[in-house]
Amino acid sequence: MADIDYFKTINDTHGHALGDKVLQQVMRELSKNLRSKDTLIRWGGDEILIVLPSIKLDSALKMADRLRTVIESCKFQRIEEVTMSFGVVTWKKKELKTSVLRKADEQLYLAKANGRNCIFTDSVP
């Protein structure tokens, strides 16, 4: 799960029209950098769910860092810098979807609470 850092501030400062453009550009950039079998979903507000099937945790963490770096290096209209925070978890067989989403959200919360523009996971690669 990922989140655009300070997205509410972007909307409040520059307006929702520009916020929507930022969100659309972020989604395009993320999509361009995912594998064809990966799934990108706007989960709500500025939260984005990224499903990476058949991938080991260390590779998922590398992917998250690559996506984080891609967004950080993008140029956005009238916005000096856009960054993202990530909560990365693995989905174990027989684990409920709600449990996985809760764990991902917890890790995302930790990433935001620890300075943003970073990645947190509940597992050891």
Coordinates of C-alpha atoms in Angstrom, one line a residue:
M1 CA 0.0 0.0 0.0
A2 CA 1.3 3.5 -0.9
D3 CA 0.3 7.0 -0.1
I4 CA 1.2 10.4 -1.6
D5 CA 2.9 12.3 1.1
Y6 CA 1.2 15.5 2.1
F7 CA -1.5 15.1 -0.5
K8 CA -4.1 17.0 1.6
T9 CA -1.7 19.9 1.8
I10 CA -1.3 19.8 -2.0
N11 CA -5.1 20.0 -2.4
D12 CA -5.5 22.7 0.3
T13 CA -2.7 24.8 -1.1
H14 CA -3.1 24.4 -4.9
G15 CA -6.7 23.2 -5.2
H16 CA -8.4 19.9 -6.0
A17 CA -8.0 20.3 -9.8
L18 CA -4.2 20.3 -9.4
G19 CA -4.3 17.6 -6.8
D20 CA -6.2 15.4 -9.3
K21 CA -3.6 16.1 -11.9
V22 CA -0.8 15.1 -9.4
L23 CA -2.7 11.9 -8.6
Q24 CA -3.2 11.1 -12.3
Q25 CA 0.5 11.7 -13.0
V26 CA 1.5 9.5 -10.1
M27 CA -0.7 6.7 -11.3
R28 CA 0.7 6.9 -14.8
E29 CA 4.3 6.9 -13.5
L30 CA 3.6 3.9 -11.2
S31 CA 1.8 2.0 -14.0
K32 CA 4.7 2.6 -16.4
N33 CA 7.1 1.0 -13.9
L34 CA 5.1 -2.1 -12.9
R35 CA 5.2 -5.5 -14.6
S36 CA 2.2 -6.5 -16.8
K37 CA 0.9 -8.9 -14.2
D38 CA 0.9 -6.3 -11.4
T39 CA -2.2 -4.5 -10.3
L40 CA -2.5 -0.8 -9.4
I41 CA -5.6 0.4 -7.6
R42 CA -6.6 3.7 -6.2
W43 CA -7.7 2.6 -2.8
G44 CA -9.2 5.8 -1.5
G45 CA -8.2 9.5 -1.3
D46 CA -4.4 9.3 -1.9
E47 CA -3.9 5.7 -0.9
I48 CA -2.9 3.3 -3.7
L49 CA -2.9 -0.5 -3.5
I50 CA -0.2 -2.2 -5.5
V51 CA -0.5 -6.0 -5.9
L52 CA 2.7 -7.8 -7.0
P53 CA 1.9 -11.4 -7.6
S54 CA 4.6 -14.1 -7.5
I55 CA 7.3 -11.9 -6.0
K56 CA 9.6 -12.4 -3.0
L57 CA 9.6 -9.8 -0.3
D58 CA 13.1 -8.6 -1.1
S59 CA 12.1 -8.0 -4.7
A60 CA 8.9 -6.3 -3.6
L61 CA 10.9 -4.0 -1.4
K62 CA 13.3 -3.2 -4.3
M63 CA 10.2 -2.5 -6.5
A64 CA 8.7 -0.2 -3.8
D65 CA 12.0 1.7 -3.6
R66 CA 12.2 2.1 -7.4
L67 CA 8.7 3.4 -7.5
R68 CA 9.4 5.8 -4.6
T69 CA 12.5 7.1 -6.4
V70 CA 10.6 7.5 -9.7
I71 CA 7.9 9.6 -8.1
E72 CA 10.5 11.6 -6.1
S73 CA 12.3 12.5 -9.4
C74 CA 9.2 13.4 -11.4
K75 CA 8.5 17.0 -12.3
F76 CA 5.0 18.2 -11.3
Q77 CA 3.2 21.3 -12.4
R78 CA 3.5 24.0 -9.7
I79 CA 4.5 21.5 -7.1
E80 CA 8.1 21.6 -5.9
E81 CA 8.3 17.9 -4.8
V82 CA 6.0 14.9 -4.5
T83 CA 7.0 11.9 -2.5
M84 CA 5.4 8.6 -1.5
S85 CA 5.4 6.3 1.5
F86 CA 5.0 2.6 1.3
G87 CA 3.8 -0.2 3.5
V88 CA 4.9 -3.6 2.1
V89 CA 3.6 -6.9 3.3
T90 CA 3.4 -10.5 2.0
W91 CA 0.1 -12.3 1.5
K92 CA 0.4 -15.8 2.9
K93 CA -1.8 -18.6 1.6
K94 CA -5.1 -18.8 3.5
E95 CA -4.6 -15.3 5.0
L96 CA -7.8 -13.2 4.8
K97 CA -7.7 -10.2 2.4
T98 CA -8.8 -7.9 5.3
S99 CA -5.9 -9.0 7.4
V100 CA -3.4 -8.3 4.6
L101 CA -4.9 -4.9 4.0
R102 CA -4.8 -4.1 7.7
K103 CA -1.1 -5.1 8.0
A104 CA -0.2 -3.0 4.9
D105 CA -2.1 0.0 6.3
E106 CA -0.2 -0.4 9.6
Q107 CA 3.1 -0.4 7.8
L108 CA 2.1 2.6 5.7
Y109 CA 1.2 4.4 8.9
L110 CA 4.6 3.6 10.4
A111 CA 6.3 4.9 7.2
K112 CA 4.4 8.2 7.4
A113 CA 5.0 8.5 11.2
N114 CA 8.8 8.0 10.6
G115 CA 9.4 10.8 8.3
R116 CA 7.5 9.8 5.1
N117 CA 9.2 9.1 1.7
C118 CA 10.2 5.7 2.9
I119 CA 9.2 2.0 3.1
F120 CA 8.2 -0.1 6.0
T121 CA 7.5 -3.8 6.2
D122 CA 6.5 -6.2 8.9
S123 CA 8.7 -9.0 7.6
V124 CA 12.4 -9.6 7.3
P125 CA 13.6 -10.1 3.7

